[in-house]
Short mmCIF file of C-alpha atoms in Angstrom, two decimals:
data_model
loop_
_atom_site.label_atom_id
_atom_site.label_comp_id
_atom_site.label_asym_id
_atom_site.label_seq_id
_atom_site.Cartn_x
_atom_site.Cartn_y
_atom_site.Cartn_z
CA UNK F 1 -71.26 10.36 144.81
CA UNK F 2 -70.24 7.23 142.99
CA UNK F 3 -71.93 4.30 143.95
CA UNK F 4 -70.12 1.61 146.63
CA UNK F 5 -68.56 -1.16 144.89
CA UNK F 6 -68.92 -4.50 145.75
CA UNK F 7 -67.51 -5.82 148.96
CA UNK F 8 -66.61 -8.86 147.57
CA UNK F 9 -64.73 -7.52 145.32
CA UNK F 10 -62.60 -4.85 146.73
CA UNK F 11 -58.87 -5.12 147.26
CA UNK F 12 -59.42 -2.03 149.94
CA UNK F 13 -62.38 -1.68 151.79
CA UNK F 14 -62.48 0.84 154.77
CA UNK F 15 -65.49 2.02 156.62
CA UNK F 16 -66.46 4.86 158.69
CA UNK F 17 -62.44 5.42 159.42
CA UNK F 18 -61.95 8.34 161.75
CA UNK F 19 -58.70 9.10 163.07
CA UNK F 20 -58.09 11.72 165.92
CA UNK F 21 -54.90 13.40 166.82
CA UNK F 22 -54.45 14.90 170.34
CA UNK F 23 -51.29 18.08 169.93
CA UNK F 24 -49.84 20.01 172.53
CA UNK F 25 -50.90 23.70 172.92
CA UNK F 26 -49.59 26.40 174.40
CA UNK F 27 -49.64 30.34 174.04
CA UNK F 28 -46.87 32.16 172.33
CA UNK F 29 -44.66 33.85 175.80
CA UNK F 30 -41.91 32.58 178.08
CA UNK F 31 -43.95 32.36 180.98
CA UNK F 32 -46.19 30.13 178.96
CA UNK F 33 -43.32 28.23 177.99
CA UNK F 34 -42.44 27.27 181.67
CA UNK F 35 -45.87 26.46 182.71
CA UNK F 36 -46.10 23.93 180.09
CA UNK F 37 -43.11 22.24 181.38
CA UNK F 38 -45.29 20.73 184.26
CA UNK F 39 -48.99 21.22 183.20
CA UNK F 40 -49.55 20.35 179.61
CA UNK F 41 -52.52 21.41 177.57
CA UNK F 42 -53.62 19.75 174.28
CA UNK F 43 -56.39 19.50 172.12
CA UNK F 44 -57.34 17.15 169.73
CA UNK F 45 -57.50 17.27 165.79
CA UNK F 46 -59.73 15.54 163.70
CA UNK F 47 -57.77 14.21 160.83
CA UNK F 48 -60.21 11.96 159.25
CA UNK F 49 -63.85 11.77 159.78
CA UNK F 50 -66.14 8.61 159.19
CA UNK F 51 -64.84 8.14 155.81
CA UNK F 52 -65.33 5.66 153.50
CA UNK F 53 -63.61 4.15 150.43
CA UNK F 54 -63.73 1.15 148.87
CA UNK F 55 -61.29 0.54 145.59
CA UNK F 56 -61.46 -2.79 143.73
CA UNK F 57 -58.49 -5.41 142.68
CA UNK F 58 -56.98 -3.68 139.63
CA UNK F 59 -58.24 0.30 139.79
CA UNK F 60 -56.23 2.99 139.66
CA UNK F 61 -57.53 5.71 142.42
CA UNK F 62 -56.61 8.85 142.83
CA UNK F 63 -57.09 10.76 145.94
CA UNK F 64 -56.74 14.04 145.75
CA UNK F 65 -57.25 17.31 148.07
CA UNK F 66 -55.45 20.74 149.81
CA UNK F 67 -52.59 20.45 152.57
CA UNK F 68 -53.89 19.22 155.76
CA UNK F 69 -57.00 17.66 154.21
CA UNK F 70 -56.53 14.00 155.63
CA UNK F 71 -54.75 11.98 152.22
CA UNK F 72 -51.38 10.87 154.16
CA UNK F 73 -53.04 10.22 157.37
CA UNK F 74 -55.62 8.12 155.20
CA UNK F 75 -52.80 6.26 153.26
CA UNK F 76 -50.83 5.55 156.77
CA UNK F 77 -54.04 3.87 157.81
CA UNK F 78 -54.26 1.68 154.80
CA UNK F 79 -50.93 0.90 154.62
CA UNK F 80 -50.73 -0.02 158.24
CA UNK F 81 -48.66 2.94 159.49
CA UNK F 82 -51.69 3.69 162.07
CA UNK F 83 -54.42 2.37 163.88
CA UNK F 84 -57.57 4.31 163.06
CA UNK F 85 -59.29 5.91 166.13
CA UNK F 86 -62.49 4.73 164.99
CA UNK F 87 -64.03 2.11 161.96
CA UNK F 88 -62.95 -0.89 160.33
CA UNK F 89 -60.44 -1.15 157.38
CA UNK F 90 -59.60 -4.67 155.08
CA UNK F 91 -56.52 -4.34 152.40
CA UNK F 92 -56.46 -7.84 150.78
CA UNK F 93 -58.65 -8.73 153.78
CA UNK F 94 -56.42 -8.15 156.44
CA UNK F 95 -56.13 -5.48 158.87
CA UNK F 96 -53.15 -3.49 157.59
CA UNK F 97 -52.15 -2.01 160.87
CA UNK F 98 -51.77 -5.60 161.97
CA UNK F 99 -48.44 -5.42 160.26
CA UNK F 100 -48.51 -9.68 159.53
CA UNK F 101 -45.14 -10.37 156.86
CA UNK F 102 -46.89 -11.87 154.96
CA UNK F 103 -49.31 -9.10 153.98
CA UNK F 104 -46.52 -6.61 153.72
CA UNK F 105 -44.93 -8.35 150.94
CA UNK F 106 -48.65 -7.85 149.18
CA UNK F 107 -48.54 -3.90 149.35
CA UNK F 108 -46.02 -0.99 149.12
CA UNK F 109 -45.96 2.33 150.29
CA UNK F 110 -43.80 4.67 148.06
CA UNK F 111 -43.56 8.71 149.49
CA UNK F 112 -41.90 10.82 146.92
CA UNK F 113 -40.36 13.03 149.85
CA UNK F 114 -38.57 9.95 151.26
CA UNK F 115 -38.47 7.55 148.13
CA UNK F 116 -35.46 5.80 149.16
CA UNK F 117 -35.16 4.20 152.50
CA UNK F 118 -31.44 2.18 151.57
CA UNK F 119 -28.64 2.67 153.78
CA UNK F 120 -26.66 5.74 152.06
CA UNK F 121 -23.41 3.65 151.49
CA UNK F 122 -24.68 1.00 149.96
CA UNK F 123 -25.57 0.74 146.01
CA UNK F 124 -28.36 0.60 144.45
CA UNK F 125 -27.48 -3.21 143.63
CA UNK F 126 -26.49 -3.98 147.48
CA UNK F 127 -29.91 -2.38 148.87
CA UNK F 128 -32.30 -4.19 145.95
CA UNK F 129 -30.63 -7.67 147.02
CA UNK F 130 -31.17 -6.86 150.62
CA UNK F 131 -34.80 -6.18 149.57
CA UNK F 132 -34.76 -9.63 148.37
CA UNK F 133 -33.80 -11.06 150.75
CA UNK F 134 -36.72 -8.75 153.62
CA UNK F 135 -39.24 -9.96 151.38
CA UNK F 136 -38.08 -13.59 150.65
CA UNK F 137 -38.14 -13.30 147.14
CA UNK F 138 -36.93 -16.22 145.13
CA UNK F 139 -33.57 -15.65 143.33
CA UNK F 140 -35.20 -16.54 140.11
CA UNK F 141 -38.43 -14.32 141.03
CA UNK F 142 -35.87 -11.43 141.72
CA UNK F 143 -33.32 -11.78 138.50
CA UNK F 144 -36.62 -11.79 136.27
CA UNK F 145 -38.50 -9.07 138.56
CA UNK F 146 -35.17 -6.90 138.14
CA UNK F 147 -34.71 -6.89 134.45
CA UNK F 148 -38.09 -5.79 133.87
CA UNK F 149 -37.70 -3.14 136.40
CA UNK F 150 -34.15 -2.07 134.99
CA UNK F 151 -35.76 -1.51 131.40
CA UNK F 152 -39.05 0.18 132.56
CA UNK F 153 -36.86 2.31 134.78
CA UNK F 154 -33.80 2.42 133.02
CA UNK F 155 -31.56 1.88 136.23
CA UNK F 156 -28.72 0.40 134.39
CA UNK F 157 -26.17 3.17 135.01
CA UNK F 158 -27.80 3.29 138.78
CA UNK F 159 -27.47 -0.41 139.67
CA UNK F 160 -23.41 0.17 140.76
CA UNK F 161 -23.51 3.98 142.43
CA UNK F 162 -23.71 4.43 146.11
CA UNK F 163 -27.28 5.50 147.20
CA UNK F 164 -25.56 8.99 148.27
CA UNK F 165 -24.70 9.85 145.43
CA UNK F 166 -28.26 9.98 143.57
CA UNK F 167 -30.35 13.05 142.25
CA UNK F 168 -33.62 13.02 143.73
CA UNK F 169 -35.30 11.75 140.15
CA UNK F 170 -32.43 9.09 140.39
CA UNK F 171 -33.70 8.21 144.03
CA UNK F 172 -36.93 7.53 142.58
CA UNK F 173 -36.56 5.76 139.84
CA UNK F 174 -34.23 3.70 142.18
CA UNK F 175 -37.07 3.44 145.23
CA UNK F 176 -40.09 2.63 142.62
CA UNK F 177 -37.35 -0.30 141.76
CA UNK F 178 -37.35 -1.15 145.80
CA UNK F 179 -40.98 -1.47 146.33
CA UNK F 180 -41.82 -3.29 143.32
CA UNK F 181 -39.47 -5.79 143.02
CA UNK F 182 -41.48 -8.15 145.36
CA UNK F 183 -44.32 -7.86 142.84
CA UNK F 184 -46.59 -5.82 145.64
CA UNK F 185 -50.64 -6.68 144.79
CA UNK F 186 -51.42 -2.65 146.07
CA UNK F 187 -49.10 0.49 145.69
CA UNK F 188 -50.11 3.44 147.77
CA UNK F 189 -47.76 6.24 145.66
CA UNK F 190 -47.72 9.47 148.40
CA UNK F 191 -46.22 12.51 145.66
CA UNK F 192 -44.60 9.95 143.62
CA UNK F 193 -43.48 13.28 141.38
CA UNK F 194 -42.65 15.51 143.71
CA UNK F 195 -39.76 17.81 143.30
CA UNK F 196 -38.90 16.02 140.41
CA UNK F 197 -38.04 18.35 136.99
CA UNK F 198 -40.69 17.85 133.83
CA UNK F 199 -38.56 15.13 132.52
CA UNK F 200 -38.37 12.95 135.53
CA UNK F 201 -41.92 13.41 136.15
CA UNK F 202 -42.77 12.27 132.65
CA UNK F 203 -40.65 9.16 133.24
CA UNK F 204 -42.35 8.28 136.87
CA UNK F 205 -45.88 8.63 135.24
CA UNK F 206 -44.90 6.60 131.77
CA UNK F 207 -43.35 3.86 133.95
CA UNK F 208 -46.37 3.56 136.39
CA UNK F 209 -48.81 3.77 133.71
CA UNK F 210 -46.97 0.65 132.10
CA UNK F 211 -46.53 -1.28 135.00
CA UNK F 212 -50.29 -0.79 136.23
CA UNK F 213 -50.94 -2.65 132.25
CA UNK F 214 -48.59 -5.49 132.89
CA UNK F 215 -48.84 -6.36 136.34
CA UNK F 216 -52.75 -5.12 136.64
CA UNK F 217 -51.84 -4.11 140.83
CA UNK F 218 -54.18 -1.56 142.63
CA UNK F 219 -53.36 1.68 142.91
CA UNK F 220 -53.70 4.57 145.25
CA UNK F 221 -52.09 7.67 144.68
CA UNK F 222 -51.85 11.50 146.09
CA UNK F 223 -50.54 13.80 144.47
CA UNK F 224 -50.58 18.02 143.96
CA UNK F 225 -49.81 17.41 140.81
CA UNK F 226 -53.13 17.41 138.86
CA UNK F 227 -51.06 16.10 135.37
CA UNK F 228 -50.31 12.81 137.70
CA UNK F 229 -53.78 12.45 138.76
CA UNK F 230 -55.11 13.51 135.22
CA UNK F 231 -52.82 10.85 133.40
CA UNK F 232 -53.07 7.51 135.46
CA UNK F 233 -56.32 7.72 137.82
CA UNK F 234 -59.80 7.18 135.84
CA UNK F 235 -61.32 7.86 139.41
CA UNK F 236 -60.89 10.57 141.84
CA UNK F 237 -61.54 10.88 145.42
CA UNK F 238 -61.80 14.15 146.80
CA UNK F 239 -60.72 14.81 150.33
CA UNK F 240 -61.50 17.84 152.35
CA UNK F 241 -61.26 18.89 156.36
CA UNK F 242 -60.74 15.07 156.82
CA UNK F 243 -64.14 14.33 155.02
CA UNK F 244 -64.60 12.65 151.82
CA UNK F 245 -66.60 15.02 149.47
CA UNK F 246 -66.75 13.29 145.93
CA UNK F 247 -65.87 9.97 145.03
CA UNK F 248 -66.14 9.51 140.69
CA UNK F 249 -64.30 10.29 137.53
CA UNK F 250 -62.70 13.42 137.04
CA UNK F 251 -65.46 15.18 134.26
CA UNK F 252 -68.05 13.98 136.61
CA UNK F 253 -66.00 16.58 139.10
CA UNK F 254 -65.57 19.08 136.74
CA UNK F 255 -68.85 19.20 135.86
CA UNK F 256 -69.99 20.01 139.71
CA UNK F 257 -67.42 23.00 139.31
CA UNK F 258 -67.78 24.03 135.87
CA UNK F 259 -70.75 25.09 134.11
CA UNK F 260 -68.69 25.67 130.30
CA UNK F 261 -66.30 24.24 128.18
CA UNK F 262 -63.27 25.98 126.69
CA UNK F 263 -63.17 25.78 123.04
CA UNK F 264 -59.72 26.84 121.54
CA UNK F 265 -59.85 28.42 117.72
CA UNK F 266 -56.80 28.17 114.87
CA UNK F 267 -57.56 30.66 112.08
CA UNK F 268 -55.79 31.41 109.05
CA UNK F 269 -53.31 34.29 109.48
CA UNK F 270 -54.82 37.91 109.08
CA UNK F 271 -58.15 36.23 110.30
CA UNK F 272 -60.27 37.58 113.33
CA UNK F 273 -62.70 35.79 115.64
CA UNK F 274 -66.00 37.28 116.04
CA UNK F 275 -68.55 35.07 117.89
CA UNK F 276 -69.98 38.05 120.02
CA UNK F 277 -68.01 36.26 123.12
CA UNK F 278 -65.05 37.33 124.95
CA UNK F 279 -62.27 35.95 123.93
CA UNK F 280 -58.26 35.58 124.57
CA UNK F 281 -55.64 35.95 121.19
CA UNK F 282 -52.66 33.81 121.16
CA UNK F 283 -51.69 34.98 117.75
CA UNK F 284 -53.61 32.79 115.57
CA UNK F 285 -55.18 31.09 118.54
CA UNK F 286 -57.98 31.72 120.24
CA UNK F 287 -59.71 31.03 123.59
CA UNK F 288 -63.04 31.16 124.99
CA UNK F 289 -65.32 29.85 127.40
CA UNK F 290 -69.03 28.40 126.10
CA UNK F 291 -71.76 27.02 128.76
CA UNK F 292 -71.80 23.40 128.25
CA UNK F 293 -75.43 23.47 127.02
CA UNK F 294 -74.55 26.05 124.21
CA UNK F 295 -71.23 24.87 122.93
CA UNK F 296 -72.85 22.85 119.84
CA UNK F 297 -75.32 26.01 118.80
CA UNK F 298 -71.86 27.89 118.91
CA UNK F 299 -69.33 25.96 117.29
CA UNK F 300 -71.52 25.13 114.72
CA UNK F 301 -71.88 28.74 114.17
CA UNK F 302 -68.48 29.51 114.02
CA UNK F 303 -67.81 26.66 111.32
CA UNK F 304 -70.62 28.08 109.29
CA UNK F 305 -69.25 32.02 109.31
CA UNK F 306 -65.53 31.54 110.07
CA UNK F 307 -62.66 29.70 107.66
CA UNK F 308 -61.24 27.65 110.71
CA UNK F 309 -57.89 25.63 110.21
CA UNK F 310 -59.11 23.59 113.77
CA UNK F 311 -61.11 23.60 116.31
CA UNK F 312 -61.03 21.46 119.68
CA UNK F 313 -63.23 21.55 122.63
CA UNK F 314 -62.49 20.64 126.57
CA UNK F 315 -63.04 21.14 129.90
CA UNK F 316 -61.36 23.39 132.48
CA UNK F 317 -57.68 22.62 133.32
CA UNK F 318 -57.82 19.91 136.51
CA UNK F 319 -55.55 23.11 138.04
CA UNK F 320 -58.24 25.58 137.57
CA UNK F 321 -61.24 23.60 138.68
CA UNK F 322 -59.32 22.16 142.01
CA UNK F 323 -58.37 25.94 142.68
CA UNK F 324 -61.91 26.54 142.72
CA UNK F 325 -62.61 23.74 144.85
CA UNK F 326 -59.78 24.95 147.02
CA UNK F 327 -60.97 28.46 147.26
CA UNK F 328 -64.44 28.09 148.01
CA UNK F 329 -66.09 25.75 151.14
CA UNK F 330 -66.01 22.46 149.19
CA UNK F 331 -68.48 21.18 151.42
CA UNK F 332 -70.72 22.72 148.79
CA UNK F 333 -70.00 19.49 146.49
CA UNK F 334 -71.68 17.16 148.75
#
């Protein structure tokens, strides 16, 4: 486990946050069906359990794990959508789920599968000056706020089209322009790229990475999308059955996974490898895995018997390792 940073200087500090869900249940008949009409059974779900996470003013975080593991229930708590069952939670040392106005113009809450909140029949103009005027943004603050956002974005050809009739990447771009043009101090981004096509995704992650450098906000962000997590977050927190399971940078997680490195060959054409390994051909590439505590012994090798036109060396795809994670009882990591 990473070690807790300081209090004093976290932007979000939660503690032993715990948040239990009590759901109907019923068997699967009609006469069940009836009975439940006048004597309901439930049980309750443990979404989150005594978890902990503390992320300081500036850091990019992100917070990763399967379906049903506990990340949007987490982010609803520190965003002030719920009230944790149990433990304390500060963003910007407030109690989020207070829901004061003048800590919600500090933080933002961006899902990718509802991006866009804006009446339909408005444009994207209309609804960003309405914004304006929700969080009591200076006119000044806003013009200056919106050109920067219009070039990162590139919502000039948006600003004037109804709301309805946006793509989804459009919808996006246009919602990241919603959230952030009160100048938030902490974005928690839910699947910022989801659904989007390679292109839009590209654009989300370039844009956030740019505005993380210029306006040096905290970030928290989920995503299933391990090129998101790969590209902007540093530091990782793995979630799991509602329990937080690692909490460090991604090769530190890799390493508790994977015991070798992949180490990817070019030779010259007509060439063949043989380093006594197995190995995958993609015509003049090639690809094999080398424990971590051999891979100098064995490159060296091949550079010594092989003409090589390049050589590189790397972990596991983030895909492949969080499959394993996934597949296995990732309690293990602990």
């Amino acid at each position: 486990m990473a070690t807790s940073r300081s209090a004093g200087l976290n932007c979000i500090d939660a503690v032993g946050l715990s948040m239990t869900y009590r759901v109907p249940v019923r068997e699967a008949s009609l006469r069940a069906a009836v009975r439940s009409l006048w004597h309901k059974e439930t049980k309750d779900v443990d979404a989150l359990d005594t978890v902990d996470l503390q992320v300081a003013a500036g850091e990019p975080v992100g917070l990763i794990g399967p379906n049903g593991a506990g990340k949007t229930t987490l982010m609803k708590i520190l965003s002030g959508l719920l009230k944790p069952t149990e433990g304390r939670v500060r963003v910007l040392g407030e109690e989020p789920f207070a829901r004061r106005a003048a800590h919600l113009r500090r933080i933002a809450l961006v899902r990718g599968s509802q991006p866009l909140g804006a009446i339909a029949e408005l444009t994207v103009m209309d609804s960003l000056r309405y914004q304006r005027l929700v969080y009591d943004v200076g006119e000044a603050s806003f013009r200056r706020n919106l050109e920067e956002l219009a070039d990162l974005l590139n919502l000039g050809a948006l600003l004037n089209r109804q709301v309805r009739a946006l793509s989804l990447g459009e919808r996006m771009r246009a919602g990241l322009a919603m959230a952030l043009v009160y100048r938030p101090e902490v974005l928690f981004l839910d699947e910022p790229t989801i659904g989007l096509d390679v292109s839009a995704a590209l654009q989300t992650r370039s844009f956030l990475r740019d505005y993380m450098a210029q306006s040096g906000a905290t970030m928290l962000l989920t995503s299933h999308y391990m090129a998101d997590v790969a590209e902007l977050c540093p530091r990782v927190v793995l979630i799991n059955h509602g329990r937080k399971i690692y909490d460090g940078d991604l090769s530190g997680l890799t390493g508790r996974v994977r015991d070798d490195k992949l180490v990817e060959v070019w030779l010259p054409d007509g060439a063949e490898l043989n380093i006594g390994l197995p190995s995958v051909r993609h015509g003049n590439r090639y690809e094999f895995s080398v424990a971590r505590g051999q891979v100098q012994e064995v490159v060296g090798r091949l550079l010594a018997d092989t003409t090589v036109l390049d050589v590189s060396v790397k972990d596991a795809p983030l895909d492949v390792v969080m499959d394993q994670i996934y597949r296995r009882d990732a309690m293990e990591l602990q």
